[in-house]
Coordinates of C-alpha atoms and ligand atoms in Angstrom, one line a residue:
M1 CA 32.3 96.5 143.7
K2 CA 32.1 92.9 142.4
Y3 CA 29.5 92.1 139.7
N4 CA 28.4 88.9 138.2
L5 CA 27.9 88.8 134.5
A6 CA 26.9 86.0 132.0
V7 CA 28.8 86.0 128.8
L8 CA 27.1 84.4 125.7
P9 CA 29.4 84.8 122.7
G10 CA 27.1 82.8 120.3
D11 CA 28.0 82.2 116.6
G12 CA 30.1 83.7 113.7
I13 CA 31.8 86.9 114.6
G14 CA 30.0 86.9 118.0
P15 CA 32.9 85.5 120.0
E16 CA 35.4 87.6 118.3
V17 CA 33.4 91.0 119.0
L18 CA 32.5 90.0 122.5
A19 CA 36.0 89.1 123.4
E20 CA 36.9 92.9 122.7
G21 CA 33.9 94.0 124.8
V22 CA 35.1 91.8 127.7
K23 CA 38.6 93.4 127.2
V24 CA 37.2 96.9 127.6
L25 CA 35.0 95.8 130.4
E26 CA 38.2 94.6 132.3
A27 CA 40.0 97.7 131.5
V28 CA 37.1 99.8 133.2
G29 CA 37.4 97.4 136.2
K30 CA 41.1 98.0 136.4
R31 CA 40.7 101.7 136.3
C32 CA 37.8 102.0 138.7
G33 CA 38.3 99.2 141.1
H34 CA 35.5 96.9 139.9
S35 CA 35.8 93.2 139.6
F36 CA 33.7 90.8 137.5
E37 CA 32.8 87.2 137.8
L38 CA 32.1 86.0 134.3
T39 CA 30.1 82.9 133.6
Y40 CA 30.2 81.7 130.0
G41 CA 27.3 80.0 128.3
L42 CA 26.1 78.7 124.9
I43 CA 23.5 80.1 122.7
G44 CA 22.5 79.8 119.1
G45 CA 24.1 77.4 116.6
V46 CA 27.0 76.4 119.0
A47 CA 24.3 75.4 121.6
I48 CA 22.4 73.4 119.0
T49 CA 25.6 71.5 118.1
A50 CA 26.7 70.9 121.7
E51 CA 23.3 70.6 123.5
G52 CA 20.6 70.0 120.8
T53 CA 18.8 73.2 121.7
A54 CA 19.5 76.9 120.9
L55 CA 19.4 77.8 124.7
S56 CA 19.4 75.3 127.5
E57 CA 17.2 75.8 130.6
A58 CA 20.5 75.5 132.5
T59 CA 21.7 78.5 130.6
V60 CA 18.6 80.5 131.3
K61 CA 18.7 79.8 135.0
M62 CA 22.5 80.7 135.1
C63 CA 21.5 84.1 133.3
K64 CA 18.8 84.8 135.8
K65 CA 21.2 85.0 138.7
Q66 CA 23.4 87.6 137.0
D67 CA 23.5 91.4 137.2
A68 CA 23.5 91.5 133.5
I69 CA 24.3 89.4 130.4
L70 CA 26.8 90.3 127.6
F71 CA 25.8 88.8 124.3
G72 CA 27.6 88.4 120.9
A73 CA 25.3 87.2 118.0
V74 CA 23.5 84.1 116.8
G75 CA 23.1 82.7 113.4
D76 CA 24.8 79.8 111.6
P77 CA 24.3 78.9 107.8
R78 CA 24.4 75.1 108.8
Y79 CA 21.1 75.6 110.6
D80 CA 19.3 77.9 107.9
D81 CA 17.1 75.2 106.6
P82 CA 13.6 76.6 107.0
M83 CA 12.4 72.9 107.6
A84 CA 14.6 72.7 110.7
K85 CA 12.9 72.3 113.9
V86 CA 15.3 74.5 115.8
H87 CA 17.0 77.6 114.7
P88 CA 19.9 79.6 116.4
E89 CA 17.6 82.7 116.7
D90 CA 15.2 80.7 118.9
G91 CA 17.8 81.1 121.6
L92 CA 17.7 84.7 121.5
L93 CA 13.7 84.9 121.5
R94 CA 13.7 82.5 124.4
L95 CA 16.2 84.5 126.4
R96 CA 14.2 87.9 125.9
Q97 CA 11.1 86.1 127.0
A98 CA 12.8 84.3 130.1
L99 CA 14.2 87.7 131.3
D100 CA 11.2 89.6 130.3
T101 CA 13.5 92.3 128.6
F102 CA 10.7 94.1 127.0
A103 CA 12.6 97.3 126.1
N104 CA 15.3 97.4 123.6
I105 CA 17.1 100.6 123.3
R106 CA 19.0 101.3 120.2
P107 CA 20.9 104.7 120.1
V108 CA 21.4 106.0 116.5
F109 CA 24.3 108.2 116.8
L110 CA 26.8 109.4 114.1
F111 CA 30.2 110.1 115.4
P112 CA 31.2 113.3 113.5
E113 CA 34.4 111.5 112.4
L114 CA 32.3 108.9 110.5
I115 CA 30.3 111.1 108.2
E116 CA 32.3 110.0 105.3
A117 CA 31.4 106.5 106.0
T118 CA 27.7 106.8 105.5
P119 CA 26.4 106.5 102.0
L120 CA 24.1 109.5 102.6
K121 CA 24.9 113.1 101.9
T122 CA 26.7 114.9 104.7
N123 CA 24.3 117.8 105.0
I124 CA 21.4 115.2 105.7
V125 CA 23.2 112.9 108.2
K126 CA 25.2 115.6 110.1
G127 CA 23.9 115.7 113.7
T128 CA 22.1 112.5 113.6
D129 CA 21.5 111.6 117.2
F130 CA 18.3 109.7 118.2
V131 CA 17.3 106.6 120.1
V132 CA 14.8 103.9 119.0
V133 CA 12.9 102.2 121.8
R134 CA 11.8 98.9 120.4
E135 CA 9.2 96.7 122.1
L136 CA 10.9 93.3 122.4
T137 CA 8.7 90.6 123.9
G138 CA 5.4 91.1 122.2
G139 CA 4.0 91.6 118.7
L140 CA 4.4 89.4 115.6
Y141 CA 7.4 87.6 116.9
F142 CA 5.6 86.1 120.1
G143 CA 1.8 86.4 119.2
K144 CA -0.3 83.2 119.0
P145 CA -1.5 81.5 116.9
K146 CA 1.8 81.0 115.2
R147 CA 2.0 77.9 113.1
Q148 CA 2.1 76.3 109.7
W149 CA -0.3 73.6 108.5
T150 CA -1.6 71.9 105.3
T151 CA -4.9 72.4 103.9
S152 CA -6.5 70.6 101.0
R153 CA -5.5 73.8 98.9
G154 CA -1.9 73.7 99.9
R155 CA 0.1 75.1 102.9
R156 CA -0.8 78.1 105.0
A157 CA 1.0 79.9 107.8
V158 CA 0.0 82.4 110.3
D159 CA 1.7 84.9 112.7
T160 CA -0.2 87.1 115.1
M161 CA 0.5 90.7 115.9
A162 CA -1.1 91.0 119.4
Y163 CA -0.5 93.6 122.1
S164 CA -2.3 94.2 125.5
E165 CA -2.6 97.8 126.9
Q166 CA -0.1 96.8 129.7
E167 CA 2.6 95.7 127.2
I168 CA 2.1 99.0 125.3
A169 CA 2.0 101.2 128.4
R170 CA 5.3 99.8 129.9
I171 CA 7.3 100.4 126.7
V172 CA 5.9 103.8 126.0
H173 CA 6.8 104.8 129.6
V174 CA 10.5 103.8 128.7
G175 CA 10.1 106.2 125.6
F176 CA 8.9 109.0 127.6
E177 CA 11.5 108.6 130.3
L178 CA 14.3 108.6 127.9
A179 CA 12.9 111.6 126.1
R180 CA 12.7 113.4 129.4
K181 CA 16.5 112.9 129.7
R182 CA 17.1 114.2 126.1
R183 CA 15.6 116.8 123.8
K184 CA 12.0 116.0 125.2
K185 CA 10.4 114.9 121.9
L186 CA 8.9 111.4 121.5
T187 CA 7.7 110.0 118.1
S188 CA 5.4 107.0 118.4
V189 CA 5.7 104.9 115.2
D190 CA 2.8 102.7 114.2
K191 CA 0.5 101.6 111.3
A192 CA -2.7 102.8 112.9
N193 CA -4.3 103.5 109.4
V194 CA -4.7 99.7 109.0
L195 CA -3.8 97.6 112.1
L196 CA -6.0 97.4 115.1
S197 CA -3.0 96.6 117.3
S198 CA -1.5 99.9 116.2
R199 CA -4.8 101.8 117.0
L200 CA -4.6 100.5 120.6
W201 CA -1.0 101.4 120.7
R202 CA -1.8 105.0 119.7
Q203 CA -4.8 105.2 122.1
V204 CA -2.6 104.1 125.0
T205 CA 0.3 106.3 124.0
M206 CA -2.0 109.4 124.0
E207 CA -3.4 108.5 127.5
I208 CA 0.1 108.1 128.9
S209 CA 1.1 111.4 127.4
K210 CA -0.9 113.2 129.9
E211 CA 1.6 112.1 132.5
Y212 CA 4.4 113.8 130.5
P213 CA 3.2 117.3 129.6
D214 CA 6.7 118.4 129.3
I215 CA 7.4 116.0 126.4
E216 CA 6.3 116.8 122.8
L217 CA 4.6 113.6 121.4
D218 CA 3.9 113.0 117.7
H219 CA 2.6 109.9 115.9
M220 CA 4.0 108.7 112.6
L221 CA 3.1 105.8 110.4
V222 CA 6.0 103.3 110.0
D223 CA 6.2 103.8 106.1
T224 CA 6.5 107.5 106.6
C225 CA 9.1 107.0 109.3
T226 CA 11.4 104.8 107.0
M227 CA 11.3 107.7 104.5
R228 CA 11.8 110.5 107.0
M229 CA 14.7 108.6 108.7
I230 CA 16.9 109.0 105.6
Q231 CA 15.3 112.4 104.5
T232 CA 15.7 114.2 107.8
P233 CA 17.3 112.0 110.5
T234 CA 17.8 115.0 112.7
Y235 CA 14.0 115.4 113.1
F236 CA 14.0 112.4 115.6
D237 CA 14.9 112.4 119.3
V238 CA 13.3 109.3 120.8
I239 CA 11.2 106.8 118.8
V240 CA 9.0 104.2 120.4
T241 CA 7.6 101.5 118.4
E242 CA 6.5 97.7 118.3
N243 CA 8.8 94.7 117.8
T244 CA 8.8 94.0 114.0
F245 CA 8.7 97.8 113.0
G246 CA 11.6 98.5 115.5
D247 CA 13.7 95.5 114.1
I248 CA 13.3 96.9 110.5
I249 CA 13.9 100.6 111.1
T250 CA 16.9 100.1 113.2
D251 CA 18.7 98.1 110.4
E252 CA 17.9 101.1 108.1
A253 CA 19.0 103.4 110.8
S254 CA 22.4 101.8 111.0
T255 CA 23.3 103.2 107.6
L256 CA 23.1 106.6 109.3
T257 CA 25.8 105.6 111.8
G258 CA 28.3 104.4 109.0
S259 CA 28.1 100.7 109.7
M260 CA 26.1 97.9 111.4
G261 CA 29.3 97.6 113.4
M262 CA 28.6 100.9 115.1
M263 CA 25.2 100.2 116.6
P264 CA 25.0 99.0 120.2
S265 CA 21.8 97.9 122.1
A266 CA 20.4 97.3 125.5
S267 CA 17.4 95.0 126.3
I268 CA 16.2 95.8 129.7
A269 CA 13.5 94.6 132.0
G270 CA 12.3 97.8 133.5
I271 CA 11.7 101.5 133.1
P272 CA 15.0 103.4 133.5
A273 CA 15.2 105.6 136.5
E274 CA 18.0 107.5 138.2
G275 CA 20.4 105.3 140.0
A276 CA 18.1 102.2 139.5
R277 CA 19.8 98.8 138.5
I278 CA 17.8 96.7 135.9
I279 CA 18.5 93.2 134.7
G280 CA 19.3 93.4 130.9
F281 CA 21.3 92.0 128.3
Y282 CA 23.6 93.9 125.9
E283 CA 24.4 93.1 122.3
P284 CA 25.3 94.7 119.1
I285 CA 22.3 95.0 116.7
H286 CA 24.3 93.1 114.0
G287 CA 24.2 89.5 113.4
S288 CA 26.8 86.6 113.2
A289 CA 28.1 87.9 109.8
P290 CA 29.4 84.3 109.1
K291 CA 31.5 85.6 106.0
H292 CA 33.6 87.6 108.4
A293 CA 33.9 84.9 111.1
G294 CA 37.6 84.0 112.0
K295 CA 38.9 86.9 109.8
N296 CA 39.6 89.4 112.7
D297 CA 38.1 92.1 110.6
A298 CA 34.7 92.7 112.3
N299 CA 34.2 95.9 113.9
P300 CA 33.9 95.4 117.8
I301 CA 32.8 99.0 118.5
A302 CA 29.0 98.1 118.7
T303 CA 29.8 95.5 121.2
I304 CA 32.1 97.8 123.2
L305 CA 29.4 100.5 123.2
S306 CA 26.9 97.9 124.3
V307 CA 29.1 97.2 127.5
A308 CA 29.0 101.0 128.1
M309 CA 25.1 100.6 128.0
M310 CA 25.4 97.8 130.6
F311 CA 27.3 100.1 132.9
R312 CA 24.5 102.7 132.5
Y313 CA 21.3 100.6 132.8
S314 CA 22.2 97.3 134.8
L315 CA 25.0 98.6 137.0
A316 CA 23.9 102.2 137.4
L317 CA 27.6 103.4 136.7
E318 CA 27.2 106.4 134.5
K319 CA 30.8 107.5 134.8
E320 CA 32.0 104.2 133.6
A321 CA 29.6 104.3 130.7
R322 CA 30.9 107.6 129.6
M323 CA 34.4 106.4 130.2
I324 CA 33.9 103.9 127.3
E325 CA 32.0 106.2 125.0
T326 CA 34.8 108.8 125.4
A327 CA 37.4 106.3 124.6
V328 CA 35.6 105.3 121.4
E329 CA 35.2 109.0 120.5
D330 CA 38.9 109.5 121.0
I331 CA 40.3 106.7 119.0
L332 CA 38.0 107.7 116.1
K333 CA 39.4 111.1 116.4
E334 CA 42.9 109.7 116.3
G335 CA 42.0 107.9 112.8
Y336 CA 41.7 104.3 113.9
R337 CA 39.3 102.4 111.8
T338 CA 38.0 98.9 111.0
Y339 CA 37.4 97.9 107.4
D340 CA 33.7 98.8 107.4
I341 CA 34.2 102.5 108.5
M342 CA 37.6 102.8 106.7
G343 CA 38.3 106.3 104.9
A344 CA 41.2 107.8 103.1
G345 CA 44.2 108.4 105.3
M346 CA 42.9 106.5 108.2
K347 CA 44.7 103.7 110.1
K348 CA 43.1 100.3 109.5
L349 CA 42.8 97.9 112.3
G350 CA 41.5 94.3 113.0
T351 CA 39.0 93.4 115.6
K352 CA 41.5 92.5 118.3
E353 CA 43.7 95.6 117.6
M354 CA 40.6 97.9 117.8
G355 CA 39.7 96.3 121.2
D356 CA 43.4 96.9 122.3
V357 CA 43.5 100.7 121.4
I358 CA 40.1 101.3 123.2
A359 CA 41.1 99.3 126.2
K360 CA 44.3 101.3 126.3
K361 CA 42.5 104.5 126.1
V362 CA 40.2 103.5 129.0
T363 CA 43.1 102.5 131.3
G364 CA 45.2 105.6 130.1
K365 CA 48.2 103.3 129.7
Ligands
NAD401 P1 24.6 90.5 109.8 O1 24.2 91.7 110.7 O2 25.3 89.4 110.4 O3 25.6 91.0 108.6 C1 25.3 91.8 107.5 C2 26.4 92.4 107.0 O4 26.8 93.6 107.8 C3 27.7 91.6 107.0 O5 27.9 90.9 105.9 C4 28.8 92.6 107.1 O6 29.0 93.2 105.9 C5 28.1 93.8 108.0 N1 28.5 93.6 109.4 C6 27.7 93.2 110.3 N2 28.4 93.3 111.6 C7 29.5 93.7 111.3 C8 30.6 94.2 112.0 N3 30.6 94.0 113.5 N4 31.7 94.7 111.6 C9 31.7 94.9 110.2 N5 30.7 94.6 109.3 C10 29.6 94.2 109.9 O7 23.3 90.1 109.0 P2 23.0 88.8 108.1 O8 24.2 88.5 107.2 O9 21.6 89.1 107.5 O10 22.8 87.7 109.1 C11 23.7 86.7 109.4 C12 23.2 85.7 110.5 O11 22.9 86.5 111.7 C13 21.7 85.1 110.1 O12 21.7 83.9 110.6 C14 20.8 86.1 111.0 O13 19.6 85.5 111.3 C15 21.6 86.3 112.2 N6 21.2 87.6 112.9 C16 21.3 87.6 114.2 C17 21.1 88.6 115.0 C18 21.4 88.6 116.6 O14 22.1 87.7 117.0 N7 20.9 89.5 117.3 C19 20.8 89.8 114.4 C20 20.5 89.9 113.0 C21 20.9 88.7 112.3

């Protein structure tokens, strides 16, 4: 089969880790007889420099024609000025909105070989394996009004956390569907003791749960969740939560996997179903890590595992997804590490070299 993919490397380490993702993609293509037509585009700081905008309409149009989008990271210290009219991250928000990729799936899986790489005690993190489903196109990041203005008593700013029942329902369905394929337990995370949007979230979740009698549902306040996540991470199977809470708890969750460089993500525009192909974009959860740019030391595994998620959700090719995940598992067992997950007696590799060993494992040559 031939597939059309957009490749948006972005800023900082984005291009370096994504090049390794593409290397592994091509390795899978070679082994399984797929070919990929790749169209490159600009996003983030590089797009601001070249085109004056963080994501041009031409790039959005190009992305909409693809089977899926592979994405690196955005963020450039040159555009950090809070007074600036345009920020690299605007490109990412625009892309999420344009593609309506409302469901962000972030697996939190600790490879047993990386137990020593986490700062937490082995008996706590051992067996960590859960998924966070984060709502991605609503809540505080998109709600209106959203503005800053000046009053006679100084400056004020407002962001709005707003959700409709339809927005909540579709993301909660994604959570239930994923739980059905796993250990059948869904934790809905909110702040229903204080926020009205969270109370609606809880009401809708309880209503939808009637369609999933086989799934055990519980509700947890986000503050409790942050604590529980590092006290008893094995408690969780699937978490579903709104945009901002999901953003924050998944960075915390990355410490359970050993490194930010180990956490992939899929942002999809539909509810996953057997064999269905859904448009989506695939990226590591980390940012552009500017201090590591150009050093060939960033860990590309989160990006490579994101390519596996693309095979699973956008191309409905489960075997190919597993092929990549198994290759990562194997090279970790063989002792290959990047600096962030390095341990005593292990073999330290750079970004490119890590991509090479994983691609080689995939092709078997
Ligand atoms: P970051 O995720 O870029 O990096 C934080 C730290 O995590 C790094 O200094 C590094 O020590 C480590 N790290 C991250 N990725 C790694 C990898 N692949 N391998 C090894 N170590 C890795 O977060 P930040 O420094 O807070 O943000 C830098 C820029 O990225 C900012 O401009 C921010 O807005 C942006 N950002 C973008 C995204 C995105 O594109 N999706 C997400 C988060 C932050």
